[in-house]
Short mmCIF file of C-alpha atoms in Angstrom, two decimals:
data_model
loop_
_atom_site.label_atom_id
_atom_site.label_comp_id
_atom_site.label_asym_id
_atom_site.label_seq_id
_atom_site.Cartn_x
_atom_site.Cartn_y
_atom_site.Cartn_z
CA UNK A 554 0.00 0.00 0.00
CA UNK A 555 1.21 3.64 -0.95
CA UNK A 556 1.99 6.04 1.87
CA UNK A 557 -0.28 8.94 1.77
CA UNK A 558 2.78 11.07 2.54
CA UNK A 559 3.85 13.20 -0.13
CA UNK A 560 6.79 15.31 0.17
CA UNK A 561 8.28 17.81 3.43
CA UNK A 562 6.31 21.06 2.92
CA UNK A 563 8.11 23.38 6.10
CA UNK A 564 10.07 23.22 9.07
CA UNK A 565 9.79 25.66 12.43
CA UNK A 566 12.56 26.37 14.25
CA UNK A 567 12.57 28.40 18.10
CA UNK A 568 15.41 31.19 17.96
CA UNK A 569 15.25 33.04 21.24
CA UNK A 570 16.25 36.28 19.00
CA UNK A 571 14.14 37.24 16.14
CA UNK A 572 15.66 40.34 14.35
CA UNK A 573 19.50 37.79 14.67
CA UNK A 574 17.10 35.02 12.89
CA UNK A 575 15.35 36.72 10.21
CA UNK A 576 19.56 38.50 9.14
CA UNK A 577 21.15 35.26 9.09
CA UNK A 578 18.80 32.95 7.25
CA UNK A 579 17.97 36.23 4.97
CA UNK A 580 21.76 37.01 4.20
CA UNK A 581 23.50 33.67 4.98
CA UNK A 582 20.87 31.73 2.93
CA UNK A 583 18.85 34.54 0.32
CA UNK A 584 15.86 33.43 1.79
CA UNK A 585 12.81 35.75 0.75
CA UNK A 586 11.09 37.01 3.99
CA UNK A 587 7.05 36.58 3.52
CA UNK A 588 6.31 37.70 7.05
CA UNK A 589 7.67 39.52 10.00
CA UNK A 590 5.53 40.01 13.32
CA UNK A 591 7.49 41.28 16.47
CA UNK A 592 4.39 40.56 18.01
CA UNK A 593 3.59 37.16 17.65
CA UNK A 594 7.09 36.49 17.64
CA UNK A 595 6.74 34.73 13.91
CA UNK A 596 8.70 35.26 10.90
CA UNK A 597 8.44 33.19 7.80
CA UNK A 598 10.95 32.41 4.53
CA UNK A 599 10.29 31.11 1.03
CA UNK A 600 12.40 28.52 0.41
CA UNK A 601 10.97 27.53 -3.02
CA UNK A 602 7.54 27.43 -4.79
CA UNK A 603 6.27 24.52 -2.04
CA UNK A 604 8.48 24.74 1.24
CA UNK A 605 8.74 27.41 4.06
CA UNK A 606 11.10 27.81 6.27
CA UNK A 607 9.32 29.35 9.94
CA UNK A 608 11.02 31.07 12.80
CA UNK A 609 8.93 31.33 16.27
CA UNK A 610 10.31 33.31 19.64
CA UNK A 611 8.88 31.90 22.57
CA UNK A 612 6.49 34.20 23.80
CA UNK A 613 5.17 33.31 27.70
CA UNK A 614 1.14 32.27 27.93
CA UNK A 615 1.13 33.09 24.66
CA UNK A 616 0.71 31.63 21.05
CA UNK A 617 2.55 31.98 17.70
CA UNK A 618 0.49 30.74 15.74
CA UNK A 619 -3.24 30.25 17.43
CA UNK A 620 -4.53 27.25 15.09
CA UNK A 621 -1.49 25.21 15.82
CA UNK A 622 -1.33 26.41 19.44
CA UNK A 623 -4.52 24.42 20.53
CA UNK A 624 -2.16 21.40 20.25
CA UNK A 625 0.19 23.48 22.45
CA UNK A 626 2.93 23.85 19.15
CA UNK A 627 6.47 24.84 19.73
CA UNK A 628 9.13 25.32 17.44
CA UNK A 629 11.89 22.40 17.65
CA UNK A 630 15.06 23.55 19.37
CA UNK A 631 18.22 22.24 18.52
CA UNK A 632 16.78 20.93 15.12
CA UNK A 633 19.01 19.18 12.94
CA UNK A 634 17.60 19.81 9.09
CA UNK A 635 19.17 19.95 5.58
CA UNK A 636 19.03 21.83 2.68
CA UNK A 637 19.25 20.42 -1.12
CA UNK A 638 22.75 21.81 -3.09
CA UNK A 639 23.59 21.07 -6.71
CA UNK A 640 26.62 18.61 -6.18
CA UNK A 641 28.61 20.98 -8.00
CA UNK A 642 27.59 23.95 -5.54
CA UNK A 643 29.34 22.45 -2.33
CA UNK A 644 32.47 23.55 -2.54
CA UNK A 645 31.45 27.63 -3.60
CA UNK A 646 29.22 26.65 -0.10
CA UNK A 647 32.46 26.64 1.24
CA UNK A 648 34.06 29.68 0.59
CA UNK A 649 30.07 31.63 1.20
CA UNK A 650 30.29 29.70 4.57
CA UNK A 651 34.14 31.17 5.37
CA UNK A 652 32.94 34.68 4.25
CA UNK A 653 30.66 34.80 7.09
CA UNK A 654 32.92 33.61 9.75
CA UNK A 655 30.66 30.23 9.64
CA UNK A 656 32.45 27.11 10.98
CA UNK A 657 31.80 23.81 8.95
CA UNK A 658 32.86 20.32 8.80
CA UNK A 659 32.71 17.81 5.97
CA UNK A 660 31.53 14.49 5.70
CA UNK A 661 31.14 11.77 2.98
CA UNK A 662 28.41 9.82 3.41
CA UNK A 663 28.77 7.82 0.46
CA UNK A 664 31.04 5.50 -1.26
CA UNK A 665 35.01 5.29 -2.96
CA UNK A 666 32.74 4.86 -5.97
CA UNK A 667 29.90 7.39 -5.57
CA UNK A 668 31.09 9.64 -2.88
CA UNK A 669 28.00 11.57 -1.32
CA UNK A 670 29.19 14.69 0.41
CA UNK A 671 27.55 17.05 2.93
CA UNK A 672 28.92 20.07 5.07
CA UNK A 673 27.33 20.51 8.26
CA UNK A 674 27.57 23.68 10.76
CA UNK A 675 25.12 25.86 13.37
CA UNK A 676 23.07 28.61 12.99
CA UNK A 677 23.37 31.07 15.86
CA UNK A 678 20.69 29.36 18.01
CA UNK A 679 22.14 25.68 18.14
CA UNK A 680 20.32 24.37 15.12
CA UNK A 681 22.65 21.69 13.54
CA UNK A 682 22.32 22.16 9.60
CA UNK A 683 23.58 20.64 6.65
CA UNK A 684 24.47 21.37 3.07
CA UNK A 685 23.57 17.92 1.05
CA UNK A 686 24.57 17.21 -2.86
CA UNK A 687 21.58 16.49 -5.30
CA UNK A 688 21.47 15.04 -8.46
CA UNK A 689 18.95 16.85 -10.08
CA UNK A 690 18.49 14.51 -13.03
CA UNK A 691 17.74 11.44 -10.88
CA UNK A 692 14.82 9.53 -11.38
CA UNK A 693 13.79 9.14 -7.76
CA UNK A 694 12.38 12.45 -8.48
CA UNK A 695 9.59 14.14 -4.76
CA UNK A 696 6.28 15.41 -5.39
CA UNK A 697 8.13 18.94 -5.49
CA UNK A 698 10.89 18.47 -7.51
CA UNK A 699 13.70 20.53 -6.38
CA UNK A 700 14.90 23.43 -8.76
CA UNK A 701 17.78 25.98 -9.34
CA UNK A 702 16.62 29.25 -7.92
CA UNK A 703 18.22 32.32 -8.58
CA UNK A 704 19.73 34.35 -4.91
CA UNK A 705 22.49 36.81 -4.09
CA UNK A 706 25.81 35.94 -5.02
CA UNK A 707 26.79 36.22 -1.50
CA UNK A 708 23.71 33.58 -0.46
CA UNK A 709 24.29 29.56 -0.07
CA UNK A 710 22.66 28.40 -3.35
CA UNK A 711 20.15 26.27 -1.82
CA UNK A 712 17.29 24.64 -4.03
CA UNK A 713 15.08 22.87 -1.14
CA UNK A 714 14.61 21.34 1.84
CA UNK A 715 16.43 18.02 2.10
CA UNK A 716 15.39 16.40 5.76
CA UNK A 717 14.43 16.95 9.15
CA UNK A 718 15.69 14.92 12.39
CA UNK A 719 13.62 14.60 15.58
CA UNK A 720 14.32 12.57 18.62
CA UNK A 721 12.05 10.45 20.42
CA UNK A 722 12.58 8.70 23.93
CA UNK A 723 9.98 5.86 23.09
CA UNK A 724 12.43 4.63 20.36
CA UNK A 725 10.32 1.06 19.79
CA UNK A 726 6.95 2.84 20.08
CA UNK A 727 7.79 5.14 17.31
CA UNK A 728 8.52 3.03 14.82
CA UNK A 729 5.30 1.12 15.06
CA UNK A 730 3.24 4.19 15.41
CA UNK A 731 4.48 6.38 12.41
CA UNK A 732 3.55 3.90 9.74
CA UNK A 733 0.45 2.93 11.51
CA UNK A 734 -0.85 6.35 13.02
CA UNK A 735 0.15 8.38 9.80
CA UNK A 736 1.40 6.06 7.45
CA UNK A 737 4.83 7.10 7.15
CA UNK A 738 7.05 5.29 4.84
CA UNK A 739 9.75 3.32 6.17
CA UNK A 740 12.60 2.36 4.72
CA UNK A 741 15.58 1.02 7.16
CA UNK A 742 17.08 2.01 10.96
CA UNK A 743 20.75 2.13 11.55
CA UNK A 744 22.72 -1.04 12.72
CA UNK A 745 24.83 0.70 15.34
CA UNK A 746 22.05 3.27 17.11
CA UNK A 747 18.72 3.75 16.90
CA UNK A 748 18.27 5.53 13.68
CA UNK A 749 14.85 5.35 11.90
CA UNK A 750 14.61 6.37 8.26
CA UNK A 751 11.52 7.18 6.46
CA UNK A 752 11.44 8.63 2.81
CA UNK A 753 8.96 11.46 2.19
CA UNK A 754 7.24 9.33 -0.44
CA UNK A 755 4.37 7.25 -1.49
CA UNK A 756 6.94 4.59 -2.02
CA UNK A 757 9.82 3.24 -0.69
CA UNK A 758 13.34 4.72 -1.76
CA UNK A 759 16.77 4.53 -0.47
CA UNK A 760 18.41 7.24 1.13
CA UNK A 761 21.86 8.71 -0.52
CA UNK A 762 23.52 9.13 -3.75
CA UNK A 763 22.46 12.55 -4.61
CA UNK A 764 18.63 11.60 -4.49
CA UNK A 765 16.11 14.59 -4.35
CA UNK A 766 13.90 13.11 -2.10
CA UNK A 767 13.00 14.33 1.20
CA UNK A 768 13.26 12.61 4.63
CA UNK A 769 12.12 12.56 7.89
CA UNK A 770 14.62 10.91 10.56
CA UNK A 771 13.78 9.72 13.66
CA UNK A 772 16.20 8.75 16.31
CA UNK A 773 16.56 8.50 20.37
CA UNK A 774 17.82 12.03 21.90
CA UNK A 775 21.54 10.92 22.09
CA UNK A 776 23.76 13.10 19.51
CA UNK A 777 24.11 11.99 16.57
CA UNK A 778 26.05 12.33 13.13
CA UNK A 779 28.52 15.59 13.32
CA UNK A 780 27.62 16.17 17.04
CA UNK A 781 24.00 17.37 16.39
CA UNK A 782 21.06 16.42 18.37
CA UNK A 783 17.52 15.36 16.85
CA UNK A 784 14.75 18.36 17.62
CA UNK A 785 12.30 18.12 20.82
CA UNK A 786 8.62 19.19 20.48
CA UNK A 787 9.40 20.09 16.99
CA UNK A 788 6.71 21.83 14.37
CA UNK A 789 6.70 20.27 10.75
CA UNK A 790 4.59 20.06 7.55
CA UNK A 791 4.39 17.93 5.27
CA UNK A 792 1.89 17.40 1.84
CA UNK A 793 -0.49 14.80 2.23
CA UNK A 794 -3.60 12.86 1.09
CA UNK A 795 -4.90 14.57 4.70
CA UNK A 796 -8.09 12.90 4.51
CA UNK A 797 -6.36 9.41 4.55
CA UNK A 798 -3.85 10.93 7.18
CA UNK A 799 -7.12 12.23 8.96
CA UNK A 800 -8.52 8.19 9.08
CA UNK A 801 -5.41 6.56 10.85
CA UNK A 802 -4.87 9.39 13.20
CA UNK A 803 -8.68 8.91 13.97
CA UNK A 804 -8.15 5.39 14.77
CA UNK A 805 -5.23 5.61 16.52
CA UNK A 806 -6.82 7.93 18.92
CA UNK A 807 -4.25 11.16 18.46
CA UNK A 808 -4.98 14.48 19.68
CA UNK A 809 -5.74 16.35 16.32
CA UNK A 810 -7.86 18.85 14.19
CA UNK A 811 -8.90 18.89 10.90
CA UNK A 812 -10.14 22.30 9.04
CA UNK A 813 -10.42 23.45 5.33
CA UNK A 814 -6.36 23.99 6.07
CA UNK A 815 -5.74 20.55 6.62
CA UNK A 816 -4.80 18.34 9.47
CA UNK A 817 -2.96 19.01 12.73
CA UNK A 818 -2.03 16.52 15.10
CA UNK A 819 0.06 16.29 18.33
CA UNK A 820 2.50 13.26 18.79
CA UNK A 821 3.08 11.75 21.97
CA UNK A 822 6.22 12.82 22.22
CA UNK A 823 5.35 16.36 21.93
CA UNK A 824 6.15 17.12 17.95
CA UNK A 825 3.11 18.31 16.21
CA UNK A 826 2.94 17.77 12.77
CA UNK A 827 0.41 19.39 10.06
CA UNK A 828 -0.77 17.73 7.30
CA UNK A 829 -2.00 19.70 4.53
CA UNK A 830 -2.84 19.17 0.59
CA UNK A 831 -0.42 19.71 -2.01
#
């Protein structure tokens, strides 16, 4: 059976600074700022024509965002994410990362014969990101393709959102209730931790070798790959067939709400995830 999970639509981070937020990912990463509201603490980034990038400040007794705050929403500290890079980008990524004082360490993740490298480094709030090669003419193609998109010279060239990491203390629990209680599609765990992959996808894919799909990983809270922790009580949105979505959430007996929007629903670890159509 297909997943009814089609493709990582946002990602919303907690900064504890606004104004520091909205200059770095602006300047660092020639983000286009949609919104800006000192008040609710919220500003939001166009990444491309289907994925968002969201910053919320804690506010105290108060909500960022009132739909998703009925589910008590926060923004996932110490996320670790990555972006989508033409392979031939990374190492102009370099010298753009060195320009802005930006410390970053390389890793290849692939093979001798089909090396698969990524650069990974913090933004000023403890968010662990990463700069991953895609091949833009593979086949394993998401439901939003990822495309070349024209920023500032002095901007990281990114094309997409690649992946978001989230930790969970239940490890066993969470792999049986993702595919069940949203249908998430798996596709391995790590032999040496636990490591939980699933692929963005209807269908099953594997992970690496320059492949534009998107991923959401799911591991306990110990740190991880370059020294970077998954998110707690993180906020993330993905496209959907939300009314299929809506029926195993239903079942499963999730705290949720469903609107014209789409779907929102709080995991039991504390991450709430919306659904919505693509």
């Amino acid at each position: 059976m297909d997943s009814p999970i089609l493709d990582l639509a946002g990602i919303t981070l907690e900064v504890n600074h606004l104004p520091r937020g909205v200059r770095f990912y602006t300047h660092l990463f020639g983000l286009d700022l949609t919104r800006h509201d000192d008040d609710k603490g919220v500003a939001e980034f166009r990444v491309n024509d289907s994925q968002s990038l969201t910053l919320w400040k804690p506010i105290t007794r108060r909500k960022n965002d009132e739909r998703l705050g009925k589910l008590r929403a926060r923004g996932a500290s110490h996320l670790h994410f990555a972006w989508q890079v033409q392979e031939a980008d990374l190492e102009r990524c370099k010298t753009i990362l060195d320009a802005y004082d930006v410390h970053w360490t390389e890793l290849d993740l692939g093979t001798p014969e089909r090396p698969d490298r990524t650069l990974y480094f913090y933004d000023p709030f403890g968010h662990g990101l990463e700069l991953r090669g895609v091949n833009l003419s593979d086949e394993r193609q998401p439901t939003f393709p990822p495309k070349p998109t024209e920023r500032s010279a002095h901007a990281l060239p990114v094309i997409g959102l690649r992946e978001a990491a989230i930790g969970f203390s239940d490890y066993d629990a969470m792999k049986e209730r993702l595919p069940r209680a949203y249908g998430f599609c798996f596709v391995k765990e790590q032999d040496d931790r636990d490591f939980a992959q699933f692929v963005l996808s209807p269908r099953p894919e594997l992970d690496g070798d320059g492949t534009p799909q998107r991923w959401l990983y799911c591991w306990d809270p110990q740190i991880g790959l370059a020294d970077m922790h998954g998110g707690d009580h993180a906020t993330l949105k993905f496209y959907a067939d939300v009314d299929a979505v809506a029926r195993r959430v239903a079942q499963a007996g999730l705290e949720h709400g469903h609107d014209d929007l789409g779907l929102v629903v709080r995991d039991p670890e504390g991450h709430v995830f919306e659904f919505v159509h693509p």
